[in-house]
Amino acid sequence: MSLATRVGSDRQLARLLQIGIVLEEVVEARAYHHHQSLSAEEQTELDDDIEHLLEHAAEESAEHRQRLEELIDDLEAESVAFEEIEALVDGQYGQTKPEDFDGILYDQLHSEETAYKFYDDLIGAIEGSDAEFGIDRDSLLETLRGIRTEEEEGVREVTEIMEERE
């Protein structure tokens, strides 16, 4: 499903929100993967900034999933099978794996940028639509803008840590 199109129905909106949930799960899983993949020695040497970054990314993703799930519940739209959503996310956003990047910070930056872009496109598709949804449009957009802002802050945080290391 392309976000270049307008969101025209509750079902389509629910599907896009479910994609957001799966994206958040991917971000959380990748942060967890990085933290777990480090040897005990590497974890000892892991500085506080990176450790905080990974923990914060996982916590923020869990919070974003909860906010998206609440929107879907309020929407009362027919749910799309998780496997179908997972396949869409994998095809659109999952073409890279954590080991495709040169280090934790580059992978985390990619995850944050991908999530930011998804929410930015989703907001644009909703704003470009004249469809009426089963939930308040202003509340929907406020929630999504809040999530997008947090993703943007994540991009900025990762970038600042990377610049400090140059």
PDB file of C-alpha atoms in Angstrom:
ATOM      1  CA  MET A   1       0.000   0.000   0.000  1.00  0.00           C
ATOM      2  CA  SER A   2       1.503   3.287  -1.056  1.00  0.00           C
ATOM      3  CA  LEU A   3       1.182   6.315   1.155  1.00  0.00           C
ATOM      4  CA  ALA A   4       1.347   8.502  -1.923  1.00  0.00           C
ATOM      5  CA  THR A   5      -2.392   7.986  -2.185  1.00  0.00           C
ATOM      6  CA  ARG A   6      -5.023   9.474   0.055  1.00  0.00           C
ATOM      7  CA  VAL A   7      -6.493   7.525   2.905  1.00  0.00           C
ATOM      8  CA  GLY A   8     -10.072   6.878   1.822  1.00  0.00           C
ATOM      9  CA  SER A   9     -11.672   4.577   4.396  1.00  0.00           C
ATOM     10  CA  ASP A  10     -11.575   3.387   7.985  1.00  0.00           C
ATOM     11  CA  ARG A  11     -10.293   0.006   6.806  1.00  0.00           C
ATOM     12  CA  GLN A  12      -7.429   1.586   4.884  1.00  0.00           C
ATOM     13  CA  LEU A  13      -6.595   3.821   7.854  1.00  0.00           C
ATOM     14  CA  ALA A  14      -6.652   0.831  10.209  1.00  0.00           C
ATOM     15  CA  ARG A  15      -4.325  -1.051   7.871  1.00  0.00           C
ATOM     16  CA  LEU A  16      -1.874   1.854   7.798  1.00  0.00           C
ATOM     17  CA  LEU A  17      -1.989   2.184  11.580  1.00  0.00           C
ATOM     18  CA  GLN A  18      -1.278  -1.551  11.839  1.00  0.00           C
ATOM     19  CA  ILE A  19       1.728  -1.048   9.580  1.00  0.00           C
ATOM     20  CA  GLY A  20       2.894   1.598  12.049  1.00  0.00           C
ATOM     21  CA  ILE A  21       2.564  -0.926  14.874  1.00  0.00           C
ATOM     22  CA  VAL A  22       4.691  -3.472  13.028  1.00  0.00           C
ATOM     23  CA  LEU A  23       7.279  -0.806  12.185  1.00  0.00           C
ATOM     24  CA  GLU A  24       7.501   0.052  15.866  1.00  0.00           C
ATOM     25  CA  GLU A  25       7.980  -3.637  16.655  1.00  0.00           C
ATOM     26  CA  VAL A  26      10.841  -3.746  14.144  1.00  0.00           C
ATOM     27  CA  VAL A  27      12.521  -0.706  15.739  1.00  0.00           C
ATOM     28  CA  GLU A  28      12.182  -2.244  19.195  1.00  0.00           C
ATOM     29  CA  ALA A  29      13.441  -5.647  18.048  1.00  0.00           C
ATOM     30  CA  ARG A  30      16.473  -4.142  16.327  1.00  0.00           C
ATOM     31  CA  ALA A  31      17.408  -2.091  19.402  1.00  0.00           C
ATOM     32  CA  TYR A  32      17.046  -5.227  21.531  1.00  0.00           C
ATOM     33  CA  HIS A  33      19.068  -7.237  18.986  1.00  0.00           C
ATOM     34  CA  HIS A  34      21.940  -4.761  19.155  1.00  0.00           C
ATOM     35  CA  HIS A  35      21.959  -4.718  22.920  1.00  0.00           C
ATOM     36  CA  GLN A  36      21.872  -8.530  23.141  1.00  0.00           C
ATOM     37  CA  SER A  37      24.431  -9.087  20.387  1.00  0.00           C
ATOM     38  CA  LEU A  38      27.155  -7.283  22.268  1.00  0.00           C
ATOM     39  CA  SER A  39      29.562  -9.461  24.201  1.00  0.00           C
ATOM     40  CA  ALA A  40      29.843  -8.979  27.957  1.00  0.00           C
ATOM     41  CA  GLU A  41      33.085  -7.051  27.388  1.00  0.00           C
ATOM     42  CA  GLU A  42      31.429  -4.826  24.764  1.00  0.00           C
ATOM     43  CA  GLN A  43      28.482  -4.201  27.092  1.00  0.00           C
ATOM     44  CA  THR A  44      30.915  -3.110  29.796  1.00  0.00           C
ATOM     45  CA  GLU A  45      32.549  -0.737  27.329  1.00  0.00           C
ATOM     46  CA  LEU A  46      29.223   0.458  25.924  1.00  0.00           C
ATOM     47  CA  ASP A  47      28.935   4.049  26.893  1.00  0.00           C
ATOM     48  CA  ASP A  48      25.931   5.428  28.692  1.00  0.00           C
ATOM     49  CA  ASP A  49      24.731   7.439  25.677  1.00  0.00           C
ATOM     50  CA  ILE A  50      24.340   4.404  23.426  1.00  0.00           C
ATOM     51  CA  GLU A  51      22.871   2.243  26.158  1.00  0.00           C
ATOM     52  CA  HIS A  52      20.331   4.970  26.977  1.00  0.00           C
ATOM     53  CA  LEU A  53      19.590   5.390  23.271  1.00  0.00           C
ATOM     54  CA  LEU A  54      18.793   1.692  22.817  1.00  0.00           C
ATOM     55  CA  GLU A  55      16.674   1.517  25.971  1.00  0.00           C
ATOM     56  CA  HIS A  56      14.813   4.690  25.041  1.00  0.00           C
ATOM     57  CA  ALA A  57      14.154   3.444  21.502  1.00  0.00           C
ATOM     58  CA  ALA A  58      12.595   0.241  22.843  1.00  0.00           C
ATOM     59  CA  GLU A  59      10.465   2.078  25.421  1.00  0.00           C
ATOM     60  CA  GLU A  60       9.349   4.708  22.919  1.00  0.00           C
ATOM     61  CA  SER A  61       8.390   2.067  20.360  1.00  0.00           C
ATOM     62  CA  ALA A  62       6.261   0.266  22.950  1.00  0.00           C
ATOM     63  CA  GLU A  63       4.515   3.539  23.794  1.00  0.00           C
ATOM     64  CA  HIS A  64       3.934   4.324  20.107  1.00  0.00           C
ATOM     65  CA  ARG A  65       2.434   0.864  19.566  1.00  0.00           C
ATOM     66  CA  GLN A  66       0.052   1.435  22.447  1.00  0.00           C
ATOM     67  CA  ARG A  67      -1.049   4.808  21.070  1.00  0.00           C
ATOM     68  CA  LEU A  68      -1.592   3.300  17.609  1.00  0.00           C
ATOM     69  CA  GLU A  69      -3.536   0.356  19.065  1.00  0.00           C
ATOM     70  CA  GLU A  70      -5.805   2.810  20.890  1.00  0.00           C
ATOM     71  CA  LEU A  71      -6.504   4.612  17.612  1.00  0.00           C
ATOM     72  CA  ILE A  72      -7.368   1.320  15.920  1.00  0.00           C
ATOM     73  CA  ASP A  73      -9.658   0.349  18.821  1.00  0.00           C
ATOM     74  CA  ASP A  74     -11.433   3.713  18.594  1.00  0.00           C
ATOM     75  CA  LEU A  75     -11.751   3.277  14.842  1.00  0.00           C
ATOM     76  CA  GLU A  76     -13.621  -0.015  15.225  1.00  0.00           C
ATOM     77  CA  ALA A  77     -12.577  -1.000  11.708  1.00  0.00           C
ATOM     78  CA  GLU A  78     -12.128  -4.523  10.477  1.00  0.00           C
ATOM     79  CA  SER A  79      -8.652  -5.708  11.343  1.00  0.00           C
ATOM     80  CA  VAL A  80      -6.223  -6.952   8.726  1.00  0.00           C
ATOM     81  CA  ALA A  81      -4.417 -10.220   9.418  1.00  0.00           C
ATOM     82  CA  PHE A  82      -1.087  -9.674  11.165  1.00  0.00           C
ATOM     83  CA  GLU A  83       0.714 -11.863   8.633  1.00  0.00           C
ATOM     84  CA  GLU A  84      -0.481  -9.643   5.782  1.00  0.00           C
ATOM     85  CA  ILE A  85       0.698  -6.490   7.564  1.00  0.00           C
ATOM     86  CA  GLU A  86       4.016  -8.092   8.473  1.00  0.00           C
ATOM     87  CA  ALA A  87       4.576  -9.030   4.824  1.00  0.00           C
ATOM     88  CA  LEU A  88       3.798  -5.463   3.712  1.00  0.00           C
ATOM     89  CA  VAL A  89       6.219  -4.008   6.235  1.00  0.00           C
ATOM     90  CA  ASP A  90       8.912  -6.518   5.347  1.00  0.00           C
ATOM     91  CA  GLY A  91       8.514  -5.782   1.640  1.00  0.00           C
ATOM     92  CA  GLN A  92       8.456  -2.004   2.050  1.00  0.00           C
ATOM     93  CA  TYR A  93      10.696  -1.346   5.044  1.00  0.00           C
ATOM     94  CA  GLY A  94      12.470  -4.576   5.940  1.00  0.00           C
ATOM     95  CA  GLN A  95      14.937  -4.821   3.101  1.00  0.00           C
ATOM     96  CA  THR A  96      17.812  -4.147   5.457  1.00  0.00           C
ATOM     97  CA  LYS A  97      18.958  -6.110   8.467  1.00  0.00           C
ATOM     98  CA  PRO A  98      20.830  -4.813  11.515  1.00  0.00           C
ATOM     99  CA  GLU A  99      24.071  -6.301  10.234  1.00  0.00           C
ATOM    100  CA  ASP A 100      23.749  -4.342   6.957  1.00  0.00           C
ATOM    101  CA  PHE A 101      24.924  -1.217   8.751  1.00  0.00           C
ATOM    102  CA  ASP A 102      28.332  -0.240  10.010  1.00  0.00           C
ATOM    103  CA  GLY A 103      27.481  -0.228  13.663  1.00  0.00           C
ATOM    104  CA  ILE A 104      24.669   0.270  16.085  1.00  0.00           C
ATOM    105  CA  LEU A 105      24.309   3.992  15.531  1.00  0.00           C
ATOM    106  CA  TYR A 106      23.896   3.753  11.763  1.00  0.00           C
ATOM    107  CA  ASP A 107      21.244   1.069  12.127  1.00  0.00           C
ATOM    108  CA  GLN A 108      19.422   3.046  14.806  1.00  0.00           C
ATOM    109  CA  LEU A 109      19.535   6.155  12.629  1.00  0.00           C
ATOM    110  CA  HIS A 110      18.042   4.162   9.752  1.00  0.00           C
ATOM    111  CA  SER A 111      15.250   2.863  11.995  1.00  0.00           C
ATOM    112  CA  GLU A 112      14.406   6.327  13.337  1.00  0.00           C
ATOM    113  CA  GLU A 113      14.455   7.888   9.856  1.00  0.00           C
ATOM    114  CA  THR A 114      12.263   5.125   8.427  1.00  0.00           C
ATOM    115  CA  ALA A 115       9.689   5.570  11.182  1.00  0.00           C
ATOM    116  CA  TYR A 116       9.749   9.364  10.804  1.00  0.00           C
ATOM    117  CA  LYS A 117       9.210   9.095   7.042  1.00  0.00           C
ATOM    118  CA  PHE A 118       6.340   6.636   7.494  1.00  0.00           C
ATOM    119  CA  TYR A 119       4.495   8.931   9.913  1.00  0.00           C
ATOM    120  CA  ASP A 120       5.208  11.997   7.790  1.00  0.00           C
ATOM    121  CA  ASP A 121       3.757  10.253   4.720  1.00  0.00           C
ATOM    122  CA  LEU A 122       0.769   8.947   6.689  1.00  0.00           C
ATOM    123  CA  ILE A 123      -0.036  12.415   8.006  1.00  0.00           C
ATOM    124  CA  GLY A 124       0.205  13.809   4.471  1.00  0.00           C
ATOM    125  CA  ALA A 125      -2.097  11.086   3.122  1.00  0.00           C
ATOM    126  CA  ILE A 126      -4.685  11.812   5.825  1.00  0.00           C
ATOM    127  CA  GLU A 127      -4.439  15.581   5.323  1.00  0.00           C
ATOM    128  CA  GLY A 128      -4.826  15.085   1.566  1.00  0.00           C
ATOM    129  CA  SER A 129      -7.986  13.071   2.022  1.00  0.00           C
ATOM    130  CA  ASP A 130     -11.506  14.381   2.351  1.00  0.00           C
ATOM    131  CA  ALA A 131     -12.769  11.076   3.756  1.00  0.00           C
ATOM    132  CA  GLU A 132     -14.593  11.014   7.064  1.00  0.00           C
ATOM    133  CA  PHE A 133     -13.240   8.534   9.560  1.00  0.00           C
ATOM    134  CA  GLY A 134     -14.813   6.775  12.509  1.00  0.00           C
ATOM    135  CA  ILE A 135     -12.528   8.754  14.820  1.00  0.00           C
ATOM    136  CA  ASP A 136     -11.939  12.466  15.213  1.00  0.00           C
ATOM    137  CA  ARG A 137      -9.553  13.639  12.484  1.00  0.00           C
ATOM    138  CA  ASP A 138      -7.945  16.315  14.678  1.00  0.00           C
ATOM    139  CA  SER A 139      -7.270  13.836  17.482  1.00  0.00           C
ATOM    140  CA  LEU A 140      -5.888  11.305  14.983  1.00  0.00           C
ATOM    141  CA  LEU A 141      -3.550  13.863  13.434  1.00  0.00           C
ATOM    142  CA  GLU A 142      -2.487  15.190  16.842  1.00  0.00           C
ATOM    143  CA  THR A 143      -1.489  11.679  17.935  1.00  0.00           C
ATOM    144  CA  LEU A 144       0.384  10.955  14.707  1.00  0.00           C
ATOM    145  CA  ARG A 145       2.140  14.338  14.756  1.00  0.00           C
ATOM    146  CA  GLY A 146       3.239  13.672  18.319  1.00  0.00           C
ATOM    147  CA  ILE A 147       4.716  10.319  17.314  1.00  0.00           C
ATOM    148  CA  ARG A 148       6.392  11.892  14.270  1.00  0.00           C
ATOM    149  CA  THR A 149       7.931  14.590  16.484  1.00  0.00           C
ATOM    150  CA  GLU A 150       9.318  11.927  18.822  1.00  0.00           C
ATOM    151  CA  GLU A 151      10.817  10.077  15.847  1.00  0.00           C
ATOM    152  CA  GLU A 152      12.367  13.319  14.631  1.00  0.00           C
ATOM    153  CA  GLU A 153      13.877  13.841  18.091  1.00  0.00           C
ATOM    154  CA  GLY A 154      15.255  10.296  17.874  1.00  0.00           C
ATOM    155  CA  VAL A 155      16.950  11.101  14.568  1.00  0.00           C
ATOM    156  CA  ARG A 156      18.435  14.227  16.105  1.00  0.00           C
ATOM    157  CA  GLU A 157      19.634  12.338  19.218  1.00  0.00           C
ATOM    158  CA  VAL A 158      21.363   9.621  17.168  1.00  0.00           C
ATOM    159  CA  THR A 159      22.928  12.233  14.873  1.00  0.00           C
ATOM    160  CA  GLU A 160      24.290  14.199  17.838  1.00  0.00           C
ATOM    161  CA  ILE A 161      25.869  11.074  19.331  1.00  0.00           C
ATOM    162  CA  MET A 162      27.413  10.220  15.944  1.00  0.00           C
ATOM    163  CA  GLU A 163      28.816  13.733  15.538  1.00  0.00           C
ATOM    164  CA  GLU A 164      30.363  13.594  19.017  1.00  0.00           C
ATOM    165  CA  ARG A 165      32.257  10.461  17.968  1.00  0.00           C
ATOM    166  CA  GLU A 166      33.793  11.916  14.801  1.00  0.00           C
TER     167      GLU A 166
END
